[in-house]
CSV table of C-alpha atoms in Angstrom, one decimal:
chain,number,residue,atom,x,y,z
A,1,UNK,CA,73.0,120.6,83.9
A,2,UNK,CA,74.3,117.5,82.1
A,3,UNK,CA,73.7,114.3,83.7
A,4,UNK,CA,77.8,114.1,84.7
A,5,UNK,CA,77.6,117.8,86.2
A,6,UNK,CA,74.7,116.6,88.5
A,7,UNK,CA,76.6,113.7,89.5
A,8,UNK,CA,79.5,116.3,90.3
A,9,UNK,CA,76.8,118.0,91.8
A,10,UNK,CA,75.2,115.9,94.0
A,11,UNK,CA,78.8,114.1,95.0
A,12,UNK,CA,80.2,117.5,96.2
A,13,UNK,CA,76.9,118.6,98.3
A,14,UNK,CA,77.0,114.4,99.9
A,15,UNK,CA,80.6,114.6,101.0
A,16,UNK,CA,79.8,118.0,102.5
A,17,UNK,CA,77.3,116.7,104.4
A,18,UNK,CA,79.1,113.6,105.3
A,19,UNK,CA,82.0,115.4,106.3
A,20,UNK,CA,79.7,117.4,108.7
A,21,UNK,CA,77.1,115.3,109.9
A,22,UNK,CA,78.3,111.3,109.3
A,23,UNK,CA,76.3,109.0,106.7
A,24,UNK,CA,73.7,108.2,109.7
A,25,UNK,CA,72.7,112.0,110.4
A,26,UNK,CA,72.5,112.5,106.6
A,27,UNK,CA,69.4,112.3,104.6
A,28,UNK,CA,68.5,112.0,100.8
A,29,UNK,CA,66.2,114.6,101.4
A,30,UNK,CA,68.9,117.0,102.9
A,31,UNK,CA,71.3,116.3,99.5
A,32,UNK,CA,68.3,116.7,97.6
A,33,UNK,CA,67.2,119.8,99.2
A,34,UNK,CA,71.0,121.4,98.8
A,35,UNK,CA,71.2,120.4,94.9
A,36,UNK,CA,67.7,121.4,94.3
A,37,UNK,CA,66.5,118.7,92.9
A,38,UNK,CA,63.8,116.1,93.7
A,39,UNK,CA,64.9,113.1,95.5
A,40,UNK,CA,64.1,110.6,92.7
A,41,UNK,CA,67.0,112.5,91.0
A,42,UNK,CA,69.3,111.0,93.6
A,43,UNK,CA,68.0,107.5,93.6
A,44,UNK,CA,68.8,107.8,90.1
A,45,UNK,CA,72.3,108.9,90.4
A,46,UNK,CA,73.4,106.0,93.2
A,47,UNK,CA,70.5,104.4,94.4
A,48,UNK,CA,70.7,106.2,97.9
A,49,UNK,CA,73.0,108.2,100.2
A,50,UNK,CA,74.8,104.7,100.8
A,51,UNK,CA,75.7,104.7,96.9
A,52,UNK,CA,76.5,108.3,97.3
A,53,UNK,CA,78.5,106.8,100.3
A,54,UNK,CA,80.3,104.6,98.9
A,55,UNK,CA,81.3,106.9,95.8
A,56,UNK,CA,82.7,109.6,98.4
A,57,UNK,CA,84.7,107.4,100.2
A,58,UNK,CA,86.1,105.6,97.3
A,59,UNK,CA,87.2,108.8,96.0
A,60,UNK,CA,88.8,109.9,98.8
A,61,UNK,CA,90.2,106.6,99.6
A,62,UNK,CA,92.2,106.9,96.0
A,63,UNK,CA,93.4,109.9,96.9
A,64,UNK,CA,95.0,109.3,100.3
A,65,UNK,CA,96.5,106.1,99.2
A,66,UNK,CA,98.0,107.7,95.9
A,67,UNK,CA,99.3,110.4,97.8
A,68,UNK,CA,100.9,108.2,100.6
A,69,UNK,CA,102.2,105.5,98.2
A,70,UNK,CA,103.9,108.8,95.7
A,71,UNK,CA,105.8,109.4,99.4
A,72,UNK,CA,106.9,105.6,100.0
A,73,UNK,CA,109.4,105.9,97.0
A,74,UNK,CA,112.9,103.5,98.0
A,75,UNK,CA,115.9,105.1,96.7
A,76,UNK,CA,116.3,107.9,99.7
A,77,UNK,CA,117.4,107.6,103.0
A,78,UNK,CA,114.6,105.1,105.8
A,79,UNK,CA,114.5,108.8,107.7
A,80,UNK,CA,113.5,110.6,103.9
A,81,UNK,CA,110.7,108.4,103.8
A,82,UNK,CA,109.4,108.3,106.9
A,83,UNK,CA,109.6,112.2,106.9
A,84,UNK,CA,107.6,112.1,103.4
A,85,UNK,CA,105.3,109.6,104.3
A,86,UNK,CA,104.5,111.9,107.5
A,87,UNK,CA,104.0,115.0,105.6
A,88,UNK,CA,101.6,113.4,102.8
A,89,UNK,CA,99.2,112.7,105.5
A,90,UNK,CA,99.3,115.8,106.9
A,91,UNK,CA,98.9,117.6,103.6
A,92,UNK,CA,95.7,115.2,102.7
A,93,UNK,CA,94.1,116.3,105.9
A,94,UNK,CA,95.1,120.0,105.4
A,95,UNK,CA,93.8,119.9,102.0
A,96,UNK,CA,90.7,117.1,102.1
A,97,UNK,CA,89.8,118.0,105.8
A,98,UNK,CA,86.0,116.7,104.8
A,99,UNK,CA,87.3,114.1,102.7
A,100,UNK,CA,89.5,112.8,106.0
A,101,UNK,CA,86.9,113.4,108.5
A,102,UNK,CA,84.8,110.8,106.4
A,103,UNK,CA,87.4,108.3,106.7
A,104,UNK,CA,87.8,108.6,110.0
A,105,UNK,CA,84.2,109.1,111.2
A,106,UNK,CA,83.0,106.1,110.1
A,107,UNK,CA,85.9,104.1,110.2
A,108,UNK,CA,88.1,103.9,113.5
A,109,UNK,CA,90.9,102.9,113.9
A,110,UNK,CA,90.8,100.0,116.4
A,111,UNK,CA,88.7,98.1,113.8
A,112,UNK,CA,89.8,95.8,111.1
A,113,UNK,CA,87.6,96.9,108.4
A,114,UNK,CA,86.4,100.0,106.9
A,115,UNK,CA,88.2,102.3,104.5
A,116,UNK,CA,90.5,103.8,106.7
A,117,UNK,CA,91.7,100.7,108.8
A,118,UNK,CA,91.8,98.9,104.8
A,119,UNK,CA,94.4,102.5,103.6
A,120,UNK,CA,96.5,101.9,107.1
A,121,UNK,CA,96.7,98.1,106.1
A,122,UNK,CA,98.1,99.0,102.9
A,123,UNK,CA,100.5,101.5,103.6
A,124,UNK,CA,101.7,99.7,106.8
A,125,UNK,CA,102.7,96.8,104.4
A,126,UNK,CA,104.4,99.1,102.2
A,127,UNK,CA,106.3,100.4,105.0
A,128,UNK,CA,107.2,96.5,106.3
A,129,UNK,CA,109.1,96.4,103.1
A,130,UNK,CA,111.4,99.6,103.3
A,131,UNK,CA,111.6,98.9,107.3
A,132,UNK,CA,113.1,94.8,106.6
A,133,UNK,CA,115.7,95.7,104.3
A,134,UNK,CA,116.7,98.9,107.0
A,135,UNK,CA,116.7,95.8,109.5
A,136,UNK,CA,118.7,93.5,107.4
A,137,UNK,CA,121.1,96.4,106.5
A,138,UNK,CA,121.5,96.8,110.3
A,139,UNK,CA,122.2,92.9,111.5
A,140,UNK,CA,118.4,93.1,113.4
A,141,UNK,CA,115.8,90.4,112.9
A,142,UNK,CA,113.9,91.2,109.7
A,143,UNK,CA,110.5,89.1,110.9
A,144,UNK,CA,109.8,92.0,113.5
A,145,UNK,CA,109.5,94.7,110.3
A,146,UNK,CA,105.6,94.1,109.8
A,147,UNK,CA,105.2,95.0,114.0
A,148,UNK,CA,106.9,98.4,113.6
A,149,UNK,CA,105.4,99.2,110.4
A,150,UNK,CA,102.1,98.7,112.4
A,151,UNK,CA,103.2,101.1,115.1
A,152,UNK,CA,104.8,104.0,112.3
A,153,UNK,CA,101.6,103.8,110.7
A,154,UNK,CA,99.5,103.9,113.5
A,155,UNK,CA,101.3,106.7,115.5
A,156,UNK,CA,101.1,109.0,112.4
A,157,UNK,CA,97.5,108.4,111.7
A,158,UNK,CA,96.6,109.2,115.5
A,159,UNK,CA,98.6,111.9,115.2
A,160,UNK,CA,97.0,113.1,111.9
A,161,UNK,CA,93.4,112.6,113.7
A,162,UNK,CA,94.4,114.9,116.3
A,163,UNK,CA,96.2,117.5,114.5
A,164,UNK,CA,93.2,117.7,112.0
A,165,UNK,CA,91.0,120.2,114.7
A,166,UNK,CA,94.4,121.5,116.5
A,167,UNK,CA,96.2,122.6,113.3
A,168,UNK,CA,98.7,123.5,115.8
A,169,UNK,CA,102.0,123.1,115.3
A,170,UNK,CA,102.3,123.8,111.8
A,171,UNK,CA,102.8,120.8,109.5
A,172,UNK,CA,106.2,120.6,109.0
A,173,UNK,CA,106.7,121.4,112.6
A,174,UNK,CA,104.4,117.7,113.6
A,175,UNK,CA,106.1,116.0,111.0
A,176,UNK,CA,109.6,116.8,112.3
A,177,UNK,CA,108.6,115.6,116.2
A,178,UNK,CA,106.8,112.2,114.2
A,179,UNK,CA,110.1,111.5,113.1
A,180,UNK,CA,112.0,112.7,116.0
A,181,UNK,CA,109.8,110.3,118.2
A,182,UNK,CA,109.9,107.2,115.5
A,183,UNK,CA,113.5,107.9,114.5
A,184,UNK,CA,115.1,108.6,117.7
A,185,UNK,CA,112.9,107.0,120.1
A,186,UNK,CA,112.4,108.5,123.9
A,187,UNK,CA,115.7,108.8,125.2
A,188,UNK,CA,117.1,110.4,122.7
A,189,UNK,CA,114.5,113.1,121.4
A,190,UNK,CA,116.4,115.8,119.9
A,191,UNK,CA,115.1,119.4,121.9
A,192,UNK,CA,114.3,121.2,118.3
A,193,UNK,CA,113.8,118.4,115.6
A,194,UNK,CA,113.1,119.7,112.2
A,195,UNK,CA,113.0,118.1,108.9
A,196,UNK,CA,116.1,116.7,107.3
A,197,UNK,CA,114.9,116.3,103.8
C-alpha cells in the first residue's frame, strides 16, 4: 500500500470507529488493529487519533457546508430555498450517516463551538441574508433576519438529528412538514404539505 492509500486507509477505519464509538471510546490501538498495522504507523500518519480526529471531521465538515451552501442559491423563490436547504441536510445524513453522527456526537448543539455549532453559524448567516431582503420586500423590520435565521437553522438541524435513527417519514416527506411549519407557521399548517419545488 502506498503511503496515500494507507492514509485512505486508516481515515476510513477512524471515522468508522468515530461514527460508532465517539473520539473518547476510540483507541489507536483499535484503528491500528482494524488497518493491520502497528500503531507507530498511525502516529506517523497524524500524530494520534486526535489528528486522525481532526482530519475526519474536517472532511466531513467540507462536505456538509458545500452541500448546504450549493442549496442556498438566491434567484428562486424564499420557499425554493428553504425547501432546498432542508433537503441537503437530509441527504448528507442519509448518505454520510457516520460522517453526521461525528458532528453531532461531539459537538451539540447548545454550544458555541465545535464543528457542527461553527457549520450552523455559517449557514444561519447565509440564511440572514436571503431572509432580510424577503423582509424588506415585505415592509417588516429587516434587523430581526439574523433571529429567524437562527431559529430555520436550528429547527432543521434538530430535526435532522432526530430523523437520522427514525428514517421515518421519508425525506421528502420531513422536508415538506420543515417547510410547512417554517413557512406557514402553526395556525396555518396545511393537513398534507408536500414539496413545491
Amino acid at each position: 500500500m502506498t503511503s496515500t492509500e494507507r492514509r485512505e486507509q486508516l481515515i476510513g477505519i477512524g471515522r468508522a470507529l468515530f461514527a460508532e464509538k465517539g473520539i473518547d471510546a476510540t483507541t489507536v490501538e483499535e484503528i491500528a488493529a482494524k488497518a493491520q498495522v502497528s500503531k507507530p504507523v498511525v502516529y506517523e500518519h497524524f500524530g494520534g487519533k486526535e489528528g486522525l480526529y481532526a482530519v475526519v471531521v474536517d472532511r466531513e465538515t467540507l462536505r456538509l457546508l458545500d452541500a448546504i451552501r450549493a442549496s442556498l442559491t438566491t434567484g428562486r423563490s424564499s420557499r425554493a430555498v428553504l425547501e432546498q436547504a432542508a433537503l441537503a441536510l437530509l441527504d448528507y445524513i442519509d448518505d454520510h450517516s457516520d460522517g453526521f453522527r461525528i458532528l453531532v456526537r461531539d459537538a451539540p448543539l447548545g454550544t458555541g463551538s465545535g464543528s457542527y455549532a461553527s457549520i450552523l453559524s455559517d449557514i444561519a448567516s447565509q440564511v440572514e441574508h436571503l431572509l432580510a431582503e424577503a423582509f424588506e420586500h415585505r415592509k417588516l423590520d429587516s434587523r430581526h433576519a439574523p433571529m429567524y435565521a437562527q431559529m430555520l437553522v436550528g429547527m432543521i438541524a434538530f430535526t435532522g438529528q432526530w430523523w437520522l435513527d427514525s428514517r421515518r417519514p421519508r425525506k421528502p416527506e420531513v422536508a415538506a412538514h420543515l417547510v410547512n411549519l417554517a413557512w406557514n407557521g402553526l395556525r396555518h399548517l396545511e393537513p398534507k404539505p408536500r414539496l413545491v419545488d
